[in-house]
């Protein structure tokens, strides 16, 4: 493609790239915020339009706004393709596909008149909301949380694996004890009941009727009530470690002491200013 | 206004100010406690009066008490205005408006006879309960909790932002899967169902009927059951830090050692008495 | 009373006292365990007798067993009075009253034939279960938990005080928004609904019907879902502190080092045996 | 038995033993994974077969697959018996009995034609799922979690003991207050309601109708909502301790420093590689 060869020549493309893909300049940030407002408004419209009275009264206005947002997002998609250093790579990236998927449905709906299909297609537009996830990248706290969750993911996986075993055994037992007459019409339905019970949601659409079933249900509830402590314990310990680690990694450039909170701006020992994100590796100290 | 000029001349106003606005003297504390008892009693009366059998039998007595409290609060409002160093500033302050709003409804109800409107107006009187919040200021533990919550507020915000994205996507999917026939009559209603499920409340007024919907519901429950651990983990870590920080900040005036619990009265190293709230800044140690 | 003067003369009373009130001798422990088995069995009988089919078929047998336990507990009460160093003090103590209250109902039921009254009286017998609480005294872990709960009680009180304010305001708002037509027949009932929702219990006997009510309900759930983290955070931090404190208080008699886990039997530094509950006060170190 | 005497002579049996019972060789691991896939598939078949539409359409195919898995598991059981160093010990071990119990039902079903009985027998096959528990042994994180749970088991037991006392008293009170007319037909049923409420499950199949009952229910919910913090606090503190202990126990072979995370591969002080599971006992340091 010739676009890639001209990469360093067009100042317009370079400027657009800084605004659209970058987040460091004031213009780049303003663009991101405007985009997110548009996304939230367009998603809110799709949500509101499914309410029947709203649809009857304001359906035409909402349709107008939807086309407005569709055109805005189409232009944005085009500009992204044009200004990207590697348009193909962008088109096949996660955010590139999300951008396309959120624009296509409106055009498809022109040719496919089926009501139900249109709905599914319009809901597809909601995927654009994942764009908002990019926001999280700005926030160092998000990274700390993510790191703590990564760190605890193996332990949490073992927890959920053990819970699934318990759920399967309890479901089979409840199916035999209560049976189809009391709403436990199959083991998969019994699994649904066990999850409703063990997570303490408790809809009440299926409830045990026999004394033995109620006793097992009571046991299931107490189990769910107490094992909820395990993921909390794992994650809390990891977040505590993560906060401690961040404290250890920030070093004052003046007195070389560590142990500063991640939100501290000045060294608590000598008062000199701390760098914003001094992440000193432990093994580089000596 | 001439009141402000006479500020230092009227001993009555000074004394009233100490009692009404101050909390350090025995009289000031007694006044606060009497006021809070009045507020709780007047709120309890509004609550009880909405119970039909109580209203029929004791409606007149309750009305009498309500007027009694209205007059008490009106006098209090007047005295506050009179004794305040800056009456206008008080009148426009949060507590000043709360005080006015809790008195006005009763007088308005004399002229507005509509039953429903009266109710809304009378409920307005409940805002006075926010006055009780002033109590929290006495308590150092409240400050510690508040500080821990402030400290974790950004992380908790990111958490709720991510949860909202998940809720929106799950709501749209459930609306398409279950549809209006099974109670998911619109996406906003589907959002309501998702929040009922993900928070493990589980009313059971709307429940999934299709196998696929029940599978997604089960996933939603397990998700809600496990992500409840995240805010707990964040807050626990912050409260732990906060307790540790308080320990570090209390220094013995005799042996200069730190690390005392916030409830300790004597230094654990040399036995000399500790000051009640010695908050030594770390950077002043050296 | 002459009983008190003969206190040092009757070896039978001394021996009985060691067995009944003491927990250090094998006989004393065996007596306690036998007593607790009797209490649990007699409570189980009262529970089972309320099940109609069981009552019809085994009512007479259960009545027989109930009289057997009543006589056993009456004898026990008499022996306690006889062997106690201070019978009057025992009779007016918490456990003395519990013992009397759990025996009296059966005798009263002989003279009071009313069916409903009998039930209330028989349930009174359940108070005897509080005797089992004495068991907790054996367990050092129970003390540690209790200490952590005491330590956090002020913070938890502030938490529940703030939650009550929120519950009251939300209840009043929901009463105005939903009204008696949707089941919110009075503010006290609305308070019940708010508590059912904020604690994530979610019976579903009262549910919001209006869109605004459902929005406020969703907010209430998310609030309850997130503030559940606060007491957990407080208690976790305190239990962590408590475990750390116990480690600090155990000192090796040989090398004088501290930092041992409360379940450690040998010093981890020099290998000499640790005393079972060496609680060394910090200020006695120097 | 002669089998045990020939133990060191048959190379086939030795090789089979390494594959079937061992987990260190690639063949041993591949066998374990293949076995677990078979178990999960056979369990999924039993689950699916209880869904009526699936049973009607694919019942014959599922039956075929079930016999296939039965034969596979029978062969596996035979080979285990043959290759085991001590066949009798294996046959009476937990996993030996699980293996037998999961194979027997299919053969028994040939001779026992009763539909309901067959179901119970087929569900027995699910016990084989416990075999999957062996997987957990590979995972060091599982051991850490288990150790933390063991460590906190006494405290958690005391917690559940106290909760049972509260549940029993509340159940008896609610039975007297609400009575059989409002669904509290017996104290055991009232216990079921109390557990449903205190664990915040809240089915709504039994709900209090009287104002006093609703007040006690509200108290029960708030109690359950707050005491859920206790096991979380206990477990979190223990997991934190356990992570700290693992850090203390890993010692660098080069610079002899401890304090490494359990997932660290290199010493953070001198950079030399750490052993995978250097568990240095504290008392062997000196």
Coordinates of C-alpha atoms in Angstrom, one line a residue, chain C residues 43 46-48 50-51 119-120 123 126 129-130 132-133 135-136 139 141-142 144-145 149 159-160 167 189 192 195-196 198-203 205 224-225 227-228 231-232 235-236 239-240 243 247 261-263 267-268, chain D residues 151 154-155 158-159 161-162 165 168-169 171-173 175-176 185-188 191 193 196-197 200-204 206-209 214 217-218 221-222 225-226 228-230 232-234 236-238 241 245 282-283 286:
Chain C
X43 CA -33.4 -28.6 72.9
X46 CA -38.5 -29.2 71.9
X47 CA -37.7 -28.4 68.2
X48 CA -38.9 -31.8 66.9
X50 CA -43.3 -28.7 67.0
X51 CA -43.3 -30.8 63.8
X119 CA -45.6 -23.3 73.8
X120 CA -44.1 -19.9 74.9
X123 CA -39.5 -22.3 74.3
X126 CA -34.3 -23.1 75.1
X129 CA -28.6 -23.3 75.5
X130 CA -26.8 -20.2 76.7
X132 CA -23.2 -23.9 76.2
X133 CA -21.6 -20.5 75.9
X135 CA -17.7 -23.9 76.6
X136 CA -16.2 -20.9 74.7
X139 CA -10.9 -21.7 73.9
X141 CA -9.1 -18.5 70.0
X142 CA -12.5 -17.4 71.2
X144 CA -8.7 -13.5 70.5
X145 CA -11.8 -13.1 68.3
X149 CA -14.4 -7.5 68.0
X159 CA -20.7 2.2 60.6
X160 CA -24.2 1.0 61.7
X167 CA -31.8 3.4 55.5
X189 CA -42.7 -1.3 56.1
X192 CA -38.2 -3.4 56.3
X195 CA -33.1 -3.5 55.1
X196 CA -34.1 -6.6 53.0
X198 CA -29.4 -3.3 51.5
X199 CA -28.3 -6.5 53.2
X200 CA -28.7 -8.3 49.8
X201 CA -31.3 -10.7 51.3
X202 CA -33.9 -9.8 48.7
X203 CA -37.0 -11.9 49.6
X205 CA -42.2 -10.1 48.9
X224 CA -25.3 -2.4 50.2
X225 CA -23.0 -4.5 48.0
X227 CA -20.5 -0.9 52.0
X228 CA -20.5 -4.6 53.2
X231 CA -17.1 -3.9 58.6
X232 CA -15.0 -6.7 56.9
X235 CA -12.5 -6.5 61.5
X236 CA -9.8 -8.0 59.3
X239 CA -7.7 -9.5 63.7
X240 CA -4.4 -9.0 61.9
X243 CA -2.4 -11.9 65.8
X247 CA 3.3 -12.9 68.5
X261 CA 3.1 -17.7 66.7
X262 CA 0.5 -18.3 69.4
X263 CA 0.4 -22.1 68.5
X267 CA 11.3 -21.1 70.2
X268 CA 12.2 -20.7 66.6
Chain D
X151 CA -4.8 -22.7 60.7
X154 CA -10.6 -23.6 65.1
X155 CA -11.6 -19.9 65.0
X158 CA -16.1 -21.3 67.2
X159 CA -17.7 -18.8 64.8
X161 CA -20.8 -22.7 66.9
X162 CA -21.9 -19.3 68.1
X165 CA -26.7 -20.8 69.0
X168 CA -31.6 -21.7 67.3
X169 CA -32.7 -18.8 69.6
X171 CA -35.8 -19.7 65.1
X172 CA -37.7 -20.4 68.4
X173 CA -38.6 -16.7 68.8
X175 CA -41.9 -19.6 65.5
X176 CA -43.7 -18.2 68.5
X185 CA -45.1 -24.5 60.6
X186 CA -42.5 -25.9 63.0
X187 CA -39.2 -24.9 64.6
X188 CA -37.1 -27.0 62.2
X191 CA -34.5 -22.9 61.5
X193 CA -36.0 -19.7 57.4
X196 CA -32.1 -18.5 54.5
X197 CA -32.2 -15.1 56.1
X200 CA -28.6 -13.3 53.0
X201 CA -30.0 -15.9 50.5
X202 CA -33.6 -14.8 50.9
X203 CA -35.7 -17.1 48.8
X204 CA -38.9 -15.5 49.8
X206 CA -41.4 -18.1 53.8
X207 CA -41.5 -14.4 54.8
X208 CA -42.6 -12.7 58.1
X209 CA -46.1 -11.1 57.9
X214 CA -40.6 -8.2 60.3
X217 CA -36.3 -10.4 60.5
X218 CA -34.7 -7.0 59.8
X221 CA -30.5 -9.7 58.3
X222 CA -28.4 -6.9 59.7
X225 CA -24.8 -8.9 57.0
X226 CA -22.3 -7.9 59.7
X228 CA -20.2 -12.4 57.5
X229 CA -17.2 -10.2 58.2
X230 CA -15.8 -12.5 60.9
X232 CA -13.5 -13.2 56.1
X233 CA -11.4 -11.4 58.7
X234 CA -10.0 -14.6 60.2
X236 CA -7.7 -13.0 55.4
X237 CA -5.4 -12.6 58.4
X238 CA -4.2 -16.2 58.1
X241 CA 0.4 -14.6 57.6
X245 CA 5.7 -17.2 56.3
X282 CA 13.7 -21.2 60.9
X283 CA 15.5 -23.1 63.7
X286 CA 21.9 -20.9 63.3

